[in-house]
PDB file of C-alpha atoms and ligand atoms in Angstrom:
ATOM      1  CA  MET G  80       0.000   0.000   0.000  1.00 64.00           C
ATOM      2  CA  ASP G  81       2.764   2.419  -0.970  1.00 74.00           C
ATOM      3  CA  PHE G  82       0.201   4.812  -2.439  1.00 85.00           C
ATOM      4  CA  LEU G  83      -0.990   5.654   1.087  1.00 89.00           C
ATOM      5  CA  PRO G  84       0.788   8.249   3.243  1.00 92.00           C
ATOM      6  CA  THR G  85       3.452   6.607   5.436  1.00 94.00           C
ATOM      7  CA  SER G  86       1.734   7.772   8.639  1.00 94.00           C
ATOM      8  CA  VAL G  87      -1.456   5.964   7.651  1.00 95.00           C
ATOM      9  CA  THR G  88       0.334   2.755   6.620  1.00 95.00           C
ATOM     10  CA  LYS G  89       2.252   2.803   9.901  1.00 95.00           C
ATOM     11  CA  LEU G  90      -0.946   3.227  11.937  1.00 96.00           C
ATOM     12  CA  ILE G  91      -2.638   0.356  10.050  1.00 96.00           C
ATOM     13  CA  GLU G  92       0.406  -1.805  10.775  1.00 95.00           C
ATOM     14  CA  GLU G  93       0.427  -0.963  14.494  1.00 96.00           C
ATOM     15  CA  LEU G  94      -3.331  -1.473  14.912  1.00 96.00           C
ATOM     16  CA  GLY G  95      -3.071  -4.781  13.053  1.00 96.00           C
ATOM     17  CA  ARG G  96      -0.648  -6.054  15.697  1.00 96.00           C
ATOM     18  CA  LEU G  97      -3.342  -5.802  18.370  1.00 95.00           C
ATOM     19  CA  PRO G  98      -5.194  -8.997  19.320  1.00 91.00           C
ATOM     20  CA  GLY G  99      -8.493  -9.505  17.565  1.00 92.00           C
ATOM     21  CA  ILE G 100      -7.800  -6.825  14.947  1.00 94.00           C
ATOM     22  CA  GLY G 101      -7.427  -8.214  11.443  1.00 93.00           C
ATOM     23  CA  PRO G 102      -6.016  -6.216   8.491  1.00 92.00           C
ATOM     24  CA  LYS G 103      -9.474  -4.995   7.444  1.00 94.00           C
ATOM     25  CA  SER G 104     -10.428  -3.806  10.941  1.00 96.00           C
ATOM     26  CA  ALA G 105      -7.036  -2.085  11.235  1.00 96.00           C
ATOM     27  CA  GLN G 106      -7.727  -0.209   7.988  1.00 96.00           C
ATOM     28  CA  ARG G 107     -11.213   0.729   9.083  1.00 96.00           C
ATOM     29  CA  LEU G 108      -9.971   2.005  12.451  1.00 96.00           C
ATOM     30  CA  ALA G 109      -7.138   3.981  10.869  1.00 96.00           C
ATOM     31  CA  PHE G 110      -9.535   5.695   8.455  1.00 96.00           C
ATOM     32  CA  HIS G 111     -11.932   6.387  11.295  1.00 97.00           C
ATOM     33  CA  LEU G 112      -9.126   8.031  13.280  1.00 97.00           C
ATOM     34  CA  LEU G 113      -8.250  10.147  10.224  1.00 96.00           C
ATOM     35  CA  LYS G 114     -11.740  11.622  10.342  1.00 96.00           C
ATOM     36  CA  ARG G 115     -11.639  12.467  14.043  1.00 96.00           C
ATOM     37  CA  SER G 116     -10.486  15.747  15.529  1.00 97.00           C
ATOM     38  CA  GLU G 117      -6.850  16.294  16.425  1.00 96.00           C
ATOM     39  CA  THR G 118      -7.869  16.749  20.087  1.00 97.00           C
ATOM     40  CA  LYS G 119      -9.656  13.403  20.282  1.00 97.00           C
ATOM     41  CA  ASN G 120      -6.730  11.607  18.652  1.00 96.00           C
ATOM     42  CA  GLN G 121      -4.320  13.341  21.003  1.00 97.00           C
ATOM     43  CA  SER G 122      -6.372  12.170  23.962  1.00 97.00           C
ATOM     44  CA  LEU G 123      -6.335   8.575  22.633  1.00 96.00           C
ATOM     45  CA  GLY G 124      -2.573   8.811  22.037  1.00 96.00           C
ATOM     46  CA  ASP G 125      -2.013  10.048  25.592  1.00 96.00           C
ATOM     47  CA  ALA G 126      -4.157   7.242  27.005  1.00 96.00           C
ATOM     48  CA  VAL G 127      -2.178   4.652  24.999  1.00 95.00           C
ATOM     49  CA  SER G 128       1.248   5.981  25.925  1.00 95.00           C
ATOM     50  CA  GLY G 129       0.312   6.411  29.586  1.00 94.00           C
ATOM     51  CA  VAL G 130      -1.478   3.094  30.042  1.00 93.00           C
ATOM     52  CA  LYS G 131       1.343   1.526  32.059  1.00 92.00           C
ATOM     53  CA  LEU G 132       1.879   4.498  34.357  1.00 93.00           C
ATOM     54  CA  GLY G 133       1.146   3.660  37.977  1.00 92.00           C
ATOM     55  CA  VAL G 134       0.092   0.104  37.099  1.00 95.00           C
ATOM     56  CA  MET G 135       1.641  -2.660  39.168  1.00 96.00           C
ATOM     57  CA  SER G 136       1.001  -6.192  40.348  1.00 95.00           C
ATOM     58  CA  CYS G 137      -0.538  -6.614  43.781  1.00 97.00           C
ATOM     59  CA  GLY G 138       2.176  -8.153  45.967  1.00 96.00           C
ATOM     60  CA  THR G 139      -0.379 -10.561  47.443  1.00 97.00           C
ATOM     61  CA  CYS G 140      -2.741 -11.737  44.679  1.00 98.00           C
ATOM     62  CA  PHE G 141      -0.754 -10.503  41.618  1.00 98.00           C
ATOM     63  CA  SER G 142      -3.730  -8.832  40.042  1.00 97.00           C
ATOM     64  CA  LEU G 143      -3.116  -5.583  38.135  1.00 96.00           C
ATOM     65  CA  THR G 144      -3.597  -2.667  40.475  1.00 96.00           C
ATOM     66  CA  SER G 145      -2.679   0.933  41.151  1.00 94.00           C
ATOM     67  CA  GLN G 146      -2.129   0.258  44.858  1.00 95.00           C
ATOM     68  CA  ASP G 147      -0.426  -2.512  46.791  1.00 95.00           C
ATOM     69  CA  PRO G 148      -2.146  -4.413  48.349  1.00 96.00           C
ATOM     70  CA  CYS G 149      -4.947  -4.108  45.801  1.00 97.00           C
ATOM     71  CA  ARG G 150      -8.434  -3.021  46.825  1.00 96.00           C
ATOM     72  CA  ILE G 151      -9.732  -6.579  46.954  1.00 97.00           C
ATOM     73  CA  CYS G 152      -6.896  -7.911  49.160  1.00 97.00           C
ATOM     74  CA  ASP G 153      -7.212  -4.816  51.316  1.00 96.00           C
ATOM     75  CA  HIS G 154     -11.012  -4.980  51.673  1.00 96.00           C
ATOM     76  CA  SER G 155     -12.154  -5.789  55.204  1.00 95.00           C
ATOM     77  CA  GLN G 156     -15.444  -7.360  54.041  1.00 95.00           C
ATOM     78  CA  ARG G 157     -13.958 -10.016  51.734  1.00 97.00           C
ATOM     79  CA  ASP G 158     -14.184 -13.639  52.859  1.00 97.00           C
ATOM     80  CA  ARG G 159     -10.592 -14.647  53.544  1.00 96.00           C
ATOM     81  CA  SER G 160     -11.436 -18.346  53.774  1.00 97.00           C
ATOM     82  CA  GLN G 161     -12.124 -18.529  50.012  1.00 97.00           C
ATOM     83  CA  MET G 162      -9.530 -18.136  47.305  1.00 97.00           C
ATOM     84  CA  CYS G 163     -10.385 -18.170  43.634  1.00 97.00           C
ATOM     85  CA  ILE G 164      -7.430 -18.902  41.369  1.00 98.00           C
ATOM     86  CA  VAL G 165      -7.626 -17.333  37.915  1.00 97.00           C
ATOM     87  CA  GLU G 166      -5.287 -17.076  34.958  1.00 97.00           C
ATOM     88  CA  THR G 167      -5.423 -13.329  34.403  1.00 97.00           C
ATOM     89  CA  THR G 168      -6.822 -10.108  35.836  1.00 96.00           C
ATOM     90  CA  LEU G 169      -9.377 -10.149  32.974  1.00 95.00           C
ATOM     91  CA  ASP G 170     -10.809 -13.367  34.418  1.00 95.00           C
ATOM     92  CA  LEU G 171     -10.884 -11.778  37.867  1.00 97.00           C
ATOM     93  CA  ILE G 172     -12.843  -8.847  36.429  1.00 96.00           C
ATOM     94  CA  ALA G 173     -15.325 -11.241  34.795  1.00 93.00           C
ATOM     95  CA  ILE G 174     -15.954 -12.992  38.128  1.00 94.00           C
ATOM     96  CA  GLU G 175     -16.117  -9.724  40.076  1.00 95.00           C
ATOM     97  CA  LYS G 176     -18.765  -8.436  37.662  1.00 92.00           C
ATOM     98  CA  THR G 177     -21.112 -11.237  38.678  1.00 90.00           C
ATOM     99  CA  GLY G 178     -21.210  -9.722  42.192  1.00 92.00           C
ATOM    100  CA  GLU G 179     -21.645 -13.277  43.551  1.00 89.00           C
ATOM    101  CA  TYR G 180     -18.179 -13.972  44.838  1.00 94.00           C
ATOM    102  CA  ARG G 181     -16.915 -12.319  48.004  1.00 96.00           C
ATOM    103  CA  GLY G 182     -13.671 -14.201  48.603  1.00 97.00           C
ATOM    104  CA  LEU G 183     -10.115 -13.408  47.627  1.00 97.00           C
ATOM    105  CA  TYR G 184      -8.249 -14.144  44.395  1.00 98.00           C
ATOM    106  CA  HIS G 185      -4.904 -15.285  43.184  1.00 98.00           C
ATOM    107  CA  VAL G 186      -3.876 -14.364  39.639  1.00 98.00           C
ATOM    108  CA  LEU G 187      -1.429 -16.832  38.092  1.00 98.00           C
ATOM    109  CA  GLN G 188      -0.531 -14.391  35.287  1.00 97.00           C
ATOM    110  CA  GLY G 189      -0.916 -17.079  32.637  1.00 96.00           C
ATOM    111  CA  LYS G 190      -1.374 -20.821  32.394  1.00 96.00           C
ATOM    112  CA  ILE G 191       0.852 -23.843  32.012  1.00 96.00           C
ATOM    113  CA  SER G 192       1.439 -24.319  28.316  1.00 95.00           C
ATOM    114  CA  PRO G 193       4.115 -26.858  27.358  1.00 92.00           C
ATOM    115  CA  LEU G 194       3.772 -25.949  23.661  1.00 91.00           C
ATOM    116  CA  ASP G 195       4.563 -22.296  24.390  1.00 92.00           C
ATOM    117  CA  GLY G 196       7.309 -23.225  26.836  1.00 95.00           C
ATOM    118  CA  VAL G 197       5.388 -21.937  29.853  1.00 96.00           C
ATOM    119  CA  GLY G 198       5.975 -24.064  32.943  1.00 96.00           C
ATOM    120  CA  PRO G 199       4.681 -23.742  36.522  1.00 95.00           C
ATOM    121  CA  GLU G 200       7.817 -21.809  37.507  1.00 96.00           C
ATOM    122  CA  ASP G 201       6.916 -19.069  35.005  1.00 97.00           C
ATOM    123  CA  LEU G 202       3.636 -18.402  36.799  1.00 97.00           C
ATOM    124  CA  ARG G 203       2.715 -17.130  40.263  1.00 97.00           C
ATOM    125  CA  ILE G 204       2.138 -20.673  41.482  1.00 96.00           C
ATOM    126  CA  ALA G 205       4.784 -20.743  44.225  1.00 96.00           C
ATOM    127  CA  GLU G 206       3.292 -17.561  45.706  1.00 96.00           C
ATOM    128  CA  CYS G 207      -0.166 -19.119  45.482  1.00 96.00           C
ATOM    129  CA  PHE G 208       0.892 -22.185  47.498  1.00 95.00           C
ATOM    130  CA  ALA G 209       2.700 -20.012  50.003  1.00 95.00           C
ATOM    131  CA  ARG G 210      -0.575 -18.162  50.641  1.00 95.00           C
ATOM    132  CA  ILE G 211      -2.612 -21.341  50.994  1.00 95.00           C
ATOM    133  CA  THR G 212      -0.192 -23.391  53.051  1.00 92.00           C
ATOM    134  CA  ALA G 213       1.147 -20.738  55.417  1.00 92.00           C
ATOM    135  CA  GLU G 214       0.771 -21.750  59.074  1.00 89.00           C
ATOM    136  CA  ASP G 215      -1.695 -18.923  59.740  1.00 92.00           C
ATOM    137  CA  SER G 216      -3.474 -19.106  56.354  1.00 93.00           C
ATOM    138  CA  PRO G 217      -7.241 -18.514  56.673  1.00 95.00           C
ATOM    139  CA  VAL G 218      -7.902 -20.228  53.288  1.00 96.00           C
ATOM    140  CA  ARG G 219     -10.286 -23.202  53.582  1.00 96.00           C
ATOM    141  CA  GLU G 220     -11.661 -23.358  50.052  1.00 95.00           C
ATOM    142  CA  VAL G 221      -9.804 -22.986  46.784  1.00 96.00           C
ATOM    143  CA  ILE G 222     -11.826 -22.467  43.619  1.00 96.00           C
ATOM    144  CA  LEU G 223      -9.983 -23.281  40.419  1.00 96.00           C
ATOM    145  CA  ALA G 224     -11.379 -20.945  37.765  1.00 95.00           C
ATOM    146  CA  MET G 225      -9.162 -21.877  34.847  1.00 92.00           C
ATOM    147  CA  ASN G 226     -10.507 -21.527  31.323  1.00 88.00           C
ATOM    148  CA  PRO G 227     -11.948 -24.707  29.788  1.00 82.00           C
ATOM    149  CA  ASP G 228      -9.210 -25.339  27.230  1.00 84.00           C
ATOM    150  CA  VAL G 229      -6.251 -27.760  27.124  1.00 87.00           C
ATOM    151  CA  ASP G 230      -3.810 -25.447  28.933  1.00 92.00           C
ATOM    152  CA  GLY G 231      -6.461 -24.407  31.442  1.00 92.00           C
ATOM    153  CA  ASP G 232      -7.174 -28.079  32.196  1.00 90.00           C
ATOM    154  CA  THR G 233      -3.446 -28.839  32.537  1.00 93.00           C
ATOM    155  CA  THR G 234      -3.044 -25.937  34.952  1.00 96.00           C
ATOM    156  CA  ALA G 235      -6.094 -26.898  37.016  1.00 94.00           C
ATOM    157  CA  LEU G 236      -4.925 -30.513  37.252  1.00 92.00           C
ATOM    158  CA  PHE G 237      -1.440 -29.440  38.275  1.00 96.00           C
ATOM    159  CA  LEU G 238      -2.810 -27.229  41.057  1.00 95.00           C
ATOM    160  CA  GLN G 239      -5.265 -29.905  42.151  1.00 93.00           C
ATOM    161  CA  LYS G 240      -2.471 -32.479  42.538  1.00 93.00           C
ATOM    162  CA  LYS G 241      -0.231 -30.061  44.404  1.00 92.00           C
ATOM    163  CA  LEU G 242      -3.052 -29.181  46.786  1.00 92.00           C
ATOM    164  CA  MET G 243      -3.992 -32.805  47.426  1.00 90.00           C
ATOM    165  CA  PRO G 244      -1.878 -33.164  50.622  1.00 90.00           C
ATOM    166  CA  PHE G 245      -3.507 -30.129  52.253  1.00 88.00           C
ATOM    167  CA  GLU G 246      -6.530 -31.684  53.836  1.00 86.00           C
ATOM    168  CA  LYS G 247      -7.757 -28.555  55.541  1.00 89.00           C
ATOM    169  CA  VAL G 248      -8.413 -27.031  52.112  1.00 94.00           C
ATOM    170  CA  GLN G 249     -11.358 -28.013  49.930  1.00 94.00           C
ATOM    171  CA  VAL G 250     -10.622 -27.676  46.236  1.00 94.00           C
ATOM    172  CA  SER G 251     -13.328 -27.153  43.634  1.00 92.00           C
ATOM    173  CA  ARG G 252     -13.342 -26.275  39.973  1.00 89.00           C
ATOM    174  CA  ILE G 253     -15.966 -24.048  38.382  1.00 85.00           C
ATOM    175  CA  ALA G 254     -18.623 -26.007  36.522  1.00 75.00           C
ATOM    176  CA  ARG G 255     -18.587 -26.510  32.774  1.00 68.00           C
ATOM    177  CA  GLY G 256     -21.387 -24.090  32.007  1.00 63.00           C
ATOM    178  CA  ILE G 257     -18.699 -22.303  30.063  1.00 60.00           C
ATOM    179  CA  PRO G 258     -18.479 -23.578  26.487  1.00 64.00           C
ATOM    180  CA  SER G 259     -15.390 -25.619  25.704  1.00 60.00           C
ATOM    181  CA  GLY G 260     -12.692 -23.323  24.389  1.00 63.00           C
ATOM    182  CA  GLY G 261     -14.707 -20.333  25.631  1.00 67.00           C
ATOM    183  CA  HIS G 262     -13.149 -17.696  27.834  1.00 78.00           C
ATOM    184  CA  LEU G 263     -14.260 -16.397  31.198  1.00 77.00           C
ATOM    185  CA  GLU G 264     -13.685 -12.906  29.928  1.00 79.00           C
ATOM    186  CA  TYR G 265     -16.312 -13.342  27.194  1.00 73.00           C
ATOM    187  CA  THR G 266     -18.771 -15.407  29.200  1.00 75.00           C
ATOM    188  CA  ASP G 267     -22.018 -13.710  30.144  1.00 75.00           C
ATOM    189  CA  GLU G 268     -22.617 -13.061  33.827  1.00 78.00           C
ATOM    190  CA  ALA G 269     -25.516 -15.487  34.243  1.00 70.00           C
ATOM    191  CA  THR G 270     -23.437 -18.377  32.854  1.00 75.00           C
ATOM    192  CA  LEU G 271     -20.512 -17.424  35.035  1.00 76.00           C
ATOM    193  CA  ILE G 272     -22.705 -17.285  38.144  1.00 78.00           C
ATOM    194  CA  ARG G 273     -24.042 -20.781  37.311  1.00 72.00           C
ATOM    195  CA  ALA G 274     -20.469 -22.018  36.802  1.00 76.00           C
ATOM    196  CA  LEU G 275     -19.440 -20.635  40.189  1.00 80.00           C
ATOM    197  CA  GLU G 276     -22.495 -22.034  41.976  1.00 75.00           C
ATOM    198  CA  GLY G 277     -22.128 -25.406  40.302  1.00 73.00           C
ATOM    199  CA  ARG G 278     -18.434 -25.750  41.102  1.00 80.00           C
ATOM    200  CA  VAL G 279     -17.402 -29.329  41.588  1.00 73.00           C
ATOM    201  CA  VAL G 280     -15.371 -30.420  44.601  1.00 78.00           C
ATOM    202  CA  VAL G 281     -12.281 -32.146  43.242  1.00 75.00           C
ATOM    203  CA  GLN G 282     -10.562 -32.773  46.545  1.00 66.00           C
TER     204      GLN G 282
HETATM  205 ZN1   ZN I 540      -4.442  -8.224  45.675  1.00 97.89          ZN
END
């Protein structure tokens, strides 16, 4: 597309690198941005370049936060006997949106994926066990809320086996109301609530 101005081609290229944006969507977005006011585009540019400012991982649950501990870990009304283990902060958000879960979380920051070379040591699994197995740990129920795909299953099974010796902790996995290969992030709230309620005790 050498007939297009370089700035436009560059923008199409950059947008096309984003997940879920194919070449056609990238073109459409770039042409949409060309029509918008300079001020609006500036504001978008500022938001993009500043997105990482003040963002950190909670030192306890490893969710994305602007304060450490995060607001959930720090909240006095959360049920500290329940811990829901999720892959990413996006999954945490999906569960929070249901308004049905009042326990704590642990964000693994990914899932075990042998094909992508991601092992347990690359995730926040050691920190997760430290929280559960600490002498004074209040955790009595662990809910595995991995996504229902191969890597999610591998991760859930790994955690389940590791938690087996800890008899004081009940381990459950959210029910399969979520379509196979579907993602928590894109699952509607009603389905997610059913999946949480119908969690199956695995240990
Ligand atoms: Zn936290």
